[in-house]
mmCIF file with all atom_site columns, C-alpha atoms and ligand atoms in Angstrom:
data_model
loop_
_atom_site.group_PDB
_atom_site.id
_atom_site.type_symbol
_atom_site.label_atom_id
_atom_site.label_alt_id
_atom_site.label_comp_id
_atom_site.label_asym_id
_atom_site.label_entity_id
_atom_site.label_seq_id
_atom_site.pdbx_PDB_ins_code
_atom_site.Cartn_x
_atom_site.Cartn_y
_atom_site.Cartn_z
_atom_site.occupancy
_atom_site.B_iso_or_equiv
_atom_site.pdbx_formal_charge
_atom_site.auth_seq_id
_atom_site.auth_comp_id
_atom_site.auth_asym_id
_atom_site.auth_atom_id
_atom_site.pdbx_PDB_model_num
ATOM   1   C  CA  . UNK A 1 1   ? 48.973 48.638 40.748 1.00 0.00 ? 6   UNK A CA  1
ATOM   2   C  CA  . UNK A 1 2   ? 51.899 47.504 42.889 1.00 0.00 ? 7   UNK A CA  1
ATOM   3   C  CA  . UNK A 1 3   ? 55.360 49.151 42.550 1.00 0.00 ? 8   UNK A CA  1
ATOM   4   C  CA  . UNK A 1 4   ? 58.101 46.945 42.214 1.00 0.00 ? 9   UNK A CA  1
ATOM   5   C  CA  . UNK A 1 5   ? 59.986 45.857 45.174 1.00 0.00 ? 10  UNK A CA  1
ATOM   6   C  CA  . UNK A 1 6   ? 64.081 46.006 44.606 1.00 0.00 ? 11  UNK A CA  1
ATOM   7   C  CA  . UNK A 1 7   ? 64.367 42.752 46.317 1.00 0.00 ? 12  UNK A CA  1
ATOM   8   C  CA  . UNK A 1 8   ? 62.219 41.393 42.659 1.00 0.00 ? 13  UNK A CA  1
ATOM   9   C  CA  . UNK A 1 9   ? 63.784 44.310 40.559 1.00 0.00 ? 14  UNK A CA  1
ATOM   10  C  CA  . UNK A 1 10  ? 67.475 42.452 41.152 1.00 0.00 ? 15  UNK A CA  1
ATOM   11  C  CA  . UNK A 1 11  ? 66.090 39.181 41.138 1.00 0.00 ? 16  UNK A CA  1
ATOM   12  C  CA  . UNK A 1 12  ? 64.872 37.835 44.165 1.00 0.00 ? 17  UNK A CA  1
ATOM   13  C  CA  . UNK A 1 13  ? 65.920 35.557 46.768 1.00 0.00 ? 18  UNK A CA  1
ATOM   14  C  CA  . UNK A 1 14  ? 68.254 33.921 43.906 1.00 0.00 ? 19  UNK A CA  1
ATOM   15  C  CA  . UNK A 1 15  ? 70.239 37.296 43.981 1.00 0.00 ? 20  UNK A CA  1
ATOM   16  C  CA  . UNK A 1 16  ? 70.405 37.632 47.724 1.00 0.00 ? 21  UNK A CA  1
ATOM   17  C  CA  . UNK A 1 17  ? 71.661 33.698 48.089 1.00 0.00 ? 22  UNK A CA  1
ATOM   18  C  CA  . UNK A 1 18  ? 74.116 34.285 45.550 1.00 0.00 ? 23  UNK A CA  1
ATOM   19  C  CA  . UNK A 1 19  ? 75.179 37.315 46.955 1.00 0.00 ? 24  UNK A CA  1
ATOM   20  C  CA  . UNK A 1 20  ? 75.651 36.169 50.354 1.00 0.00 ? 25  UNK A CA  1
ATOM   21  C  CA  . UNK A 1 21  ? 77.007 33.087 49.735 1.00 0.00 ? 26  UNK A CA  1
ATOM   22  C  CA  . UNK A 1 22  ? 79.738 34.572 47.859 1.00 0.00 ? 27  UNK A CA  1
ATOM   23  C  CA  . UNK A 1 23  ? 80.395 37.147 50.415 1.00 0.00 ? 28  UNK A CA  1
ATOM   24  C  CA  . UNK A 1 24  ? 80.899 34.412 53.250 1.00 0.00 ? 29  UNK A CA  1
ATOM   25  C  CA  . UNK A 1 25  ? 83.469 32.355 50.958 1.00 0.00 ? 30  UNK A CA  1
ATOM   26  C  CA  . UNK A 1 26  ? 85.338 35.705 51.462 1.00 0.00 ? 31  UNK A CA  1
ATOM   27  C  CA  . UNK A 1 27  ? 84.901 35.633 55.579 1.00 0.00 ? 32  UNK A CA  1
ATOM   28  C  CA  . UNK A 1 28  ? 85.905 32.036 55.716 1.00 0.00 ? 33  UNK A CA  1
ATOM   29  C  CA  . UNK A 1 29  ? 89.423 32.445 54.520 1.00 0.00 ? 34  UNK A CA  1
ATOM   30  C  CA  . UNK A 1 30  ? 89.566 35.964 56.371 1.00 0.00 ? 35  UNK A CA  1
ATOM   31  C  CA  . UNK A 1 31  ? 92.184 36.072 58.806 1.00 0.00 ? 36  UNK A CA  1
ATOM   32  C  CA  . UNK A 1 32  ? 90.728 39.694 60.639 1.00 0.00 ? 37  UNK A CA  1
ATOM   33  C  CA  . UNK A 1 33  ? 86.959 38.337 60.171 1.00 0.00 ? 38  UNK A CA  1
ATOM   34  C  CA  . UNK A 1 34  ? 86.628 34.735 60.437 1.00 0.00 ? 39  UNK A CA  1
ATOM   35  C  CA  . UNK A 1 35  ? 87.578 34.626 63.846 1.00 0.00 ? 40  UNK A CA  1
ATOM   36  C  CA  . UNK A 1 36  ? 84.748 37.120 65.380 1.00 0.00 ? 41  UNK A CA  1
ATOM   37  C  CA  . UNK A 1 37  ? 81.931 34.736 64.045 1.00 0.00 ? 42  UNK A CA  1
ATOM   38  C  CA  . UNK A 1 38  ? 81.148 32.553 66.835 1.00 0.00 ? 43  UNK A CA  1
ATOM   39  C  CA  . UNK A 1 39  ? 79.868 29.798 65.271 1.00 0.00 ? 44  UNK A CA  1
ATOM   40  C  CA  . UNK A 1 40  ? 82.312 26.800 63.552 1.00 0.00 ? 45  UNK A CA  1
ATOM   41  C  CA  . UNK A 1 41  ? 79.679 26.818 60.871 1.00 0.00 ? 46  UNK A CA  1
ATOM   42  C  CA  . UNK A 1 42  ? 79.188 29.968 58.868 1.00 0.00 ? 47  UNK A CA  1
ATOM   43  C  CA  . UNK A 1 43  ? 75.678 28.525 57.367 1.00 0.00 ? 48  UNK A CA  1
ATOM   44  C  CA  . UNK A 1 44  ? 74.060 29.863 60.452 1.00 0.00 ? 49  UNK A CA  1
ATOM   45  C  CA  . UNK A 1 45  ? 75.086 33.285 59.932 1.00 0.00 ? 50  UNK A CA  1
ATOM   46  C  CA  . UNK A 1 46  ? 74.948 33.444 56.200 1.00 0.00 ? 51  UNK A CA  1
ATOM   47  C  CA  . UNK A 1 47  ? 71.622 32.584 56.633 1.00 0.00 ? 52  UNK A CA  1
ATOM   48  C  CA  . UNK A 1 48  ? 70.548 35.342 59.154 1.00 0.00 ? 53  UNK A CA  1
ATOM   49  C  CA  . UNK A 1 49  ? 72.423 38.002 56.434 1.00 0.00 ? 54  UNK A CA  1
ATOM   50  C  CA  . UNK A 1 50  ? 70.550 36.994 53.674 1.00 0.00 ? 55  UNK A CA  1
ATOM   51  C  CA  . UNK A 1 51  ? 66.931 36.623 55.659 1.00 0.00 ? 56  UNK A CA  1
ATOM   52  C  CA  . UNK A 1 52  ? 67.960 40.618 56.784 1.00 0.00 ? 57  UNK A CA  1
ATOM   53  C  CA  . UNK A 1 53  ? 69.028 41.510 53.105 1.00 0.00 ? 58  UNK A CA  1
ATOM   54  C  CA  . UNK A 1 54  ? 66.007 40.155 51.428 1.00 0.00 ? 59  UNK A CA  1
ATOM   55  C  CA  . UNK A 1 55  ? 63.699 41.688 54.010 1.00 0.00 ? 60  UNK A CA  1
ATOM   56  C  CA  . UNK A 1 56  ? 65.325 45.073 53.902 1.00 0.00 ? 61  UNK A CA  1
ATOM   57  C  CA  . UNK A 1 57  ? 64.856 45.485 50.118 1.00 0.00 ? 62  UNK A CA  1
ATOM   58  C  CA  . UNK A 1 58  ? 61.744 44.167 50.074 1.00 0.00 ? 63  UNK A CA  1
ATOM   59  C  CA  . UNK A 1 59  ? 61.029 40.664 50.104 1.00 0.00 ? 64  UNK A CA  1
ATOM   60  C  CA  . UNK A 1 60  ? 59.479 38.527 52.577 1.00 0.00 ? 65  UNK A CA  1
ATOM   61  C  CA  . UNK A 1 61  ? 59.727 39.172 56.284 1.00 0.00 ? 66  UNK A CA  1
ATOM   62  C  CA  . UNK A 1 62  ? 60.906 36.086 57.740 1.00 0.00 ? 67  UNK A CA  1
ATOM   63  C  CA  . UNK A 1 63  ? 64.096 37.237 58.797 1.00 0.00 ? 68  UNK A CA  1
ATOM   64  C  CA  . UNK A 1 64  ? 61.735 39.373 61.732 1.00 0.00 ? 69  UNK A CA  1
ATOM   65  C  CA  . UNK A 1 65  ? 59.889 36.612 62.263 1.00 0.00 ? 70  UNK A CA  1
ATOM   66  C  CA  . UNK A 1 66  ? 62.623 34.468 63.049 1.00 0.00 ? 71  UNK A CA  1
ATOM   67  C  CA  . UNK A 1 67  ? 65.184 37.028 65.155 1.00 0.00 ? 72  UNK A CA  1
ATOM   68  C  CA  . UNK A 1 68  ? 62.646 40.015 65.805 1.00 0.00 ? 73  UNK A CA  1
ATOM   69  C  CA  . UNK A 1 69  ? 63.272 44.013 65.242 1.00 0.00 ? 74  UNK A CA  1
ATOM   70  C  CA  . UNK A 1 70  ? 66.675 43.702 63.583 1.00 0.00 ? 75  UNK A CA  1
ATOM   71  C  CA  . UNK A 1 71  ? 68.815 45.925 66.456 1.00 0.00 ? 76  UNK A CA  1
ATOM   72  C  CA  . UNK A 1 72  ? 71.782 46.156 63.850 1.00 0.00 ? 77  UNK A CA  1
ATOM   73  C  CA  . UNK A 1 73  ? 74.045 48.432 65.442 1.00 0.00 ? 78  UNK A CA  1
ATOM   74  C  CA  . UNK A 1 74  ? 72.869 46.699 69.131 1.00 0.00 ? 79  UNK A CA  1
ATOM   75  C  CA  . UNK A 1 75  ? 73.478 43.196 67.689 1.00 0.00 ? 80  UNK A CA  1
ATOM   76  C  CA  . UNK A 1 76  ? 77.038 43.571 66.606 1.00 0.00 ? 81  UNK A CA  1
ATOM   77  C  CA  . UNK A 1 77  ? 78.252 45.467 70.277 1.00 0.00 ? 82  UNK A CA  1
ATOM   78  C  CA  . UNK A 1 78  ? 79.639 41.582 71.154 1.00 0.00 ? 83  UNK A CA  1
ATOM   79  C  CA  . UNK A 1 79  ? 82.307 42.049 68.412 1.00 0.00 ? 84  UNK A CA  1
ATOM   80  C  CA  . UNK A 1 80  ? 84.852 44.665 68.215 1.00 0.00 ? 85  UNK A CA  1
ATOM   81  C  CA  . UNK A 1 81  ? 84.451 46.421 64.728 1.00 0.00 ? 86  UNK A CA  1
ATOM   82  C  CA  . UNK A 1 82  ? 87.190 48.960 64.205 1.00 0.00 ? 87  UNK A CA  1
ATOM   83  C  CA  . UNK A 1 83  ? 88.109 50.056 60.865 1.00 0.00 ? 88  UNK A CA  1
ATOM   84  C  CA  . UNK A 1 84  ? 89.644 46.817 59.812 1.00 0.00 ? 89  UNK A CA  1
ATOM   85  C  CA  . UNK A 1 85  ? 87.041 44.506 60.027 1.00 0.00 ? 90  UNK A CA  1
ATOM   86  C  CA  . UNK A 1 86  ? 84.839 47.420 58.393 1.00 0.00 ? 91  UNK A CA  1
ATOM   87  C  CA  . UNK A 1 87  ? 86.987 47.575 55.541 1.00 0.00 ? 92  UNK A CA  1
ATOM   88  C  CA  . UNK A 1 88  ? 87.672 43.665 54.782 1.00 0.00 ? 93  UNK A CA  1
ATOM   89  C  CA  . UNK A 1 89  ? 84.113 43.300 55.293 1.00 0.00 ? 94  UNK A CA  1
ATOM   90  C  CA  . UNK A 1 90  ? 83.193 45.364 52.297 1.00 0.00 ? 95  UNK A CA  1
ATOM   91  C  CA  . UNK A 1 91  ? 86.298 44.353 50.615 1.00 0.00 ? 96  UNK A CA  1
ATOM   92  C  CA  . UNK A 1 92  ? 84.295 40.781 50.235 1.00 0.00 ? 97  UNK A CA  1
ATOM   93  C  CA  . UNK A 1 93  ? 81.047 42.761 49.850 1.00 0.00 ? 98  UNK A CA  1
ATOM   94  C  CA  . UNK A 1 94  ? 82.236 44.542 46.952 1.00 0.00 ? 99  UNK A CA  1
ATOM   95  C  CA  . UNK A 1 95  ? 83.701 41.342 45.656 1.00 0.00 ? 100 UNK A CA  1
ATOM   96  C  CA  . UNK A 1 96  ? 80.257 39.530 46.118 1.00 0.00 ? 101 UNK A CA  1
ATOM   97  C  CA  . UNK A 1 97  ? 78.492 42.317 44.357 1.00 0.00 ? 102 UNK A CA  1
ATOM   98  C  CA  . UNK A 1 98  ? 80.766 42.695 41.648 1.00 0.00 ? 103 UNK A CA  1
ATOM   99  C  CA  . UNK A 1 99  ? 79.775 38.622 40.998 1.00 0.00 ? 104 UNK A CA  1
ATOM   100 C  CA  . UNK A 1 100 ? 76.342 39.603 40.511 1.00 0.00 ? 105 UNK A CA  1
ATOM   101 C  CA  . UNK A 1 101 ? 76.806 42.073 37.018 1.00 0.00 ? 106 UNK A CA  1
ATOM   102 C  CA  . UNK A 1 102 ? 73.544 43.439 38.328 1.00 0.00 ? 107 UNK A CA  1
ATOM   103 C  CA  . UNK A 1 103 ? 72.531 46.738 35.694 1.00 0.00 ? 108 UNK A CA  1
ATOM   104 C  CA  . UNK A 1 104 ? 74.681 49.767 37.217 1.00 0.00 ? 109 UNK A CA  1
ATOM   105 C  CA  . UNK A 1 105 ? 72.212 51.484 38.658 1.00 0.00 ? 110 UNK A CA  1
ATOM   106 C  CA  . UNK A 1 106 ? 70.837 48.906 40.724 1.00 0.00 ? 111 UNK A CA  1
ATOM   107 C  CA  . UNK A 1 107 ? 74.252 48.218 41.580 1.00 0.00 ? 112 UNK A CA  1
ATOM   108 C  CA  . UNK A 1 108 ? 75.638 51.672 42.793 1.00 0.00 ? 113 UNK A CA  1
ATOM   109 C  CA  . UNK A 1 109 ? 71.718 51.674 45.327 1.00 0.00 ? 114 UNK A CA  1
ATOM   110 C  CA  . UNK A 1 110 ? 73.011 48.291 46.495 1.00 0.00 ? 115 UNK A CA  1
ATOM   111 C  CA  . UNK A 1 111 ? 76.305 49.358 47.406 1.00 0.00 ? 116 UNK A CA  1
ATOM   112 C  CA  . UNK A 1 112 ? 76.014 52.709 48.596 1.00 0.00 ? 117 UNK A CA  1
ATOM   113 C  CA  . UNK A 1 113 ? 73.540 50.502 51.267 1.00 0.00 ? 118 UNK A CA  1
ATOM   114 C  CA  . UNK A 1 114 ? 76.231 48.400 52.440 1.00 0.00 ? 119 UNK A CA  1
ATOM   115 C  CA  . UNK A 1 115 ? 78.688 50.527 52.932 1.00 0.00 ? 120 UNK A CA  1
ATOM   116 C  CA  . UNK A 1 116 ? 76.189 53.027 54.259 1.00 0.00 ? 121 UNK A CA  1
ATOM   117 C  CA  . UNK A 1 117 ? 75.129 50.214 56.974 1.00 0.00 ? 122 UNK A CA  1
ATOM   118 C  CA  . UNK A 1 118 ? 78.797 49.123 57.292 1.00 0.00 ? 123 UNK A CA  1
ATOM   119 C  CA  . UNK A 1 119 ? 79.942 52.387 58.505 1.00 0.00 ? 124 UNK A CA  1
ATOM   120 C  CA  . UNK A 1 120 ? 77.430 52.571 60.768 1.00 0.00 ? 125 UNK A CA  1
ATOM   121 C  CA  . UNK A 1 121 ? 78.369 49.097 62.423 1.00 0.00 ? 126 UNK A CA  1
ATOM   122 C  CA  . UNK A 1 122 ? 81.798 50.221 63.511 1.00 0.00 ? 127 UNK A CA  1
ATOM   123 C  CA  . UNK A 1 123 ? 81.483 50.678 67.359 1.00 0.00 ? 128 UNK A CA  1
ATOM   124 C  CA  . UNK A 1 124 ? 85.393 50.271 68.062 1.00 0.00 ? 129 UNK A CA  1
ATOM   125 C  CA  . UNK A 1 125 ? 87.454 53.723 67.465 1.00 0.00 ? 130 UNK A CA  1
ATOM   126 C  CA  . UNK A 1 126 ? 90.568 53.566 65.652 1.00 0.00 ? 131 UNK A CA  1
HETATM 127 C  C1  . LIG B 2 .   ? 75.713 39.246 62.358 1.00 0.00 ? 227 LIG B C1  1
HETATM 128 C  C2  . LIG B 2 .   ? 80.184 40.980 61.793 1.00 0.00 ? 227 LIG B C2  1
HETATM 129 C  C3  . LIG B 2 .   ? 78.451 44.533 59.021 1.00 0.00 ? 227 LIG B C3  1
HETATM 130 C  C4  . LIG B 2 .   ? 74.117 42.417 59.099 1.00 0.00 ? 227 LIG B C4  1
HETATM 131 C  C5  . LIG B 2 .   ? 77.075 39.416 62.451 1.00 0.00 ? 227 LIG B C5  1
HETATM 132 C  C6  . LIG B 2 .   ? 77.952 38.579 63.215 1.00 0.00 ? 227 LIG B C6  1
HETATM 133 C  C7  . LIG B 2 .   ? 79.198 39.069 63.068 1.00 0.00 ? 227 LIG B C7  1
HETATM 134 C  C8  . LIG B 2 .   ? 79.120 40.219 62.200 1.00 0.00 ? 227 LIG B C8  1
HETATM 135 C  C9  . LIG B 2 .   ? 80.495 38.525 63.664 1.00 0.00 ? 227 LIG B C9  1
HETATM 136 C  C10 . LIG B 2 .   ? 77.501 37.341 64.023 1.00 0.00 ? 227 LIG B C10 1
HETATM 137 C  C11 . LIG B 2 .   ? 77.271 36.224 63.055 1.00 0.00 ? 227 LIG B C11 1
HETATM 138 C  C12 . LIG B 2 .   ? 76.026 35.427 63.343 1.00 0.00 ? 227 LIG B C12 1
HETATM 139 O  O1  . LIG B 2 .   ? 74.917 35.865 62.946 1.00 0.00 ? 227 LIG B O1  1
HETATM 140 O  O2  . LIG B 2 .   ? 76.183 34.365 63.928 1.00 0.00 ? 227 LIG B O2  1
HETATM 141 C  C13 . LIG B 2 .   ? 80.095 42.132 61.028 1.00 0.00 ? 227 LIG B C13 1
HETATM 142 C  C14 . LIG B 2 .   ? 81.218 42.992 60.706 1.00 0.00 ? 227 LIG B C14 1
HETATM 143 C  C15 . LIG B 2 .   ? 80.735 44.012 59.946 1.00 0.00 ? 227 LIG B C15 1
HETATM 144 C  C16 . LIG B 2 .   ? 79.298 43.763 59.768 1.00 0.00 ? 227 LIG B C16 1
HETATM 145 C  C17 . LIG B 2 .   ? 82.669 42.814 61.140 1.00 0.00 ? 227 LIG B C17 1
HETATM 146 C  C18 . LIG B 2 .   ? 81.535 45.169 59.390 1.00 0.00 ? 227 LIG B C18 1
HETATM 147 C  C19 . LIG B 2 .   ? 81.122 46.429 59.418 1.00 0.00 ? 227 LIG B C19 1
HETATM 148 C  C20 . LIG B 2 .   ? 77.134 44.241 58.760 1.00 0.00 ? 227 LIG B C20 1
HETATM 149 C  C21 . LIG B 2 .   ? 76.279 44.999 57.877 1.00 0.00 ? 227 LIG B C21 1
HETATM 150 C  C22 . LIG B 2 .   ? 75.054 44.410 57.907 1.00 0.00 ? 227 LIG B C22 1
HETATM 151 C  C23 . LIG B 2 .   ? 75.145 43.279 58.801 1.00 0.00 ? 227 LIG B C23 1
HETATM 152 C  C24 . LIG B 2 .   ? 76.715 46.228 57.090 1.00 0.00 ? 227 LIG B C24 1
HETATM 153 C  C25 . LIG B 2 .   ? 73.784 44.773 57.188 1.00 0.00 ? 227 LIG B C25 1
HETATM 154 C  C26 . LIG B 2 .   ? 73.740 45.398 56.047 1.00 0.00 ? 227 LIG B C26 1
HETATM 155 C  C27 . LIG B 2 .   ? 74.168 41.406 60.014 1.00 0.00 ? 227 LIG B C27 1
HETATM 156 C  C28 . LIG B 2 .   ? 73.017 40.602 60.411 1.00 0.00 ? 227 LIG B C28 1
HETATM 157 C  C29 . LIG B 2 .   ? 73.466 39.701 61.369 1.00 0.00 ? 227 LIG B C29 1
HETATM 158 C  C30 . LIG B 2 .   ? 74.892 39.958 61.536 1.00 0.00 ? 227 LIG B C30 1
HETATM 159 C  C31 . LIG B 2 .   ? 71.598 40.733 59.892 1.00 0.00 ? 227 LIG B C31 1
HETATM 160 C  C32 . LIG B 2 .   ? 72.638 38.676 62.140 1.00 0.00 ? 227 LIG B C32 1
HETATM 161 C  C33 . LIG B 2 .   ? 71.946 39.383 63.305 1.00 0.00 ? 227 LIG B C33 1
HETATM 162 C  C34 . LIG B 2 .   ? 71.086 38.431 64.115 1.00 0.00 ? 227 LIG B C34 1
HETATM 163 O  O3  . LIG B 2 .   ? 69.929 38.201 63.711 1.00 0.00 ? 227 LIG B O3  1
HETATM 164 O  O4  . LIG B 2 .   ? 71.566 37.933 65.124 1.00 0.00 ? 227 LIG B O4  1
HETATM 165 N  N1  . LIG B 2 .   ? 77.796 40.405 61.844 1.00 0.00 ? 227 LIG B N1  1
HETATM 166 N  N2  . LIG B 2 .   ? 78.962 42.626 60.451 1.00 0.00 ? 227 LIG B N2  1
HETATM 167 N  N3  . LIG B 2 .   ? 76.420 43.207 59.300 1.00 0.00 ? 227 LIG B N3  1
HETATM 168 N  N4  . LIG B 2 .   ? 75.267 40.984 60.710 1.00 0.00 ? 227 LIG B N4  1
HETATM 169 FE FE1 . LIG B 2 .   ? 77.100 41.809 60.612 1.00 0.00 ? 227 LIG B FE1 1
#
């Protein structure tokens, strides 16, 4: 018998797309985030989130595939993450979550994830 993945527990890749997607309606009318993605087009981006997401809980591994070992904390050193951009990130994160009414369990592991990871990401001190 297989266990259960979370990424299929929550609902698969429709749960990560809608999650992300929601998120990045958040960074696009951000005034601290929008302007450290360096791409005009966020699709590009949302898409390398979600690929990470739904490999990281589970599901299939193209996001590696794609972009290699995922180097988190080494991948965001271009942008200057202080405790701003930390916060208004998860401020849409919790928003995007929120959107999901996912049961509460599976909602509190999802969160305490991202802001887990999030805190991790900041590399700029206050
Ligand atoms: C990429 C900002 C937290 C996962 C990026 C990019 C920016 C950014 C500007 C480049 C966009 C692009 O891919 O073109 C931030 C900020 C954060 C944050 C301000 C606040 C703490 C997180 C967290 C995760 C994450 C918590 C994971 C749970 C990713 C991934 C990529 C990425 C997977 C693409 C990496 C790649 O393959 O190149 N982030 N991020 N980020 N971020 Fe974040």
């Amino acid at each position: 018998m297989t266990e259960t993945s979370f990424y299929d527990a929550v609902g698969g890749e429709e749960t990560f797309r809608r999650l992300v997607h929601r998120f990045y309606e958040g960074v696009a009318e951000d005034p601290v985030l929008r302007p450290l993605y360096p791409e005009s087009d966020l699709t590009g981006a949302e898409e390398r989130l979600r690929g990470f997401l739904v490999q990281y809980w589970g599901g299939p591994k193209t996001y590696s595939e794609q972009r290699g070992h995922p180097r988190l904390r080494m991948r965001h050193m271009p942008f200057v993450i202080g405790e701003p951009e930390r916060d208004a990130w998860l401020r849409h994160m919790r928003d995007a979550v929120d959107s999901l009414g996912l049961p509460e369990e599976q909602e509190t592991r999802l969160w305490d994830y991202l802001v887990y990871a999030a805190h991790s990401l900041v590399n700029s001190p206050a």
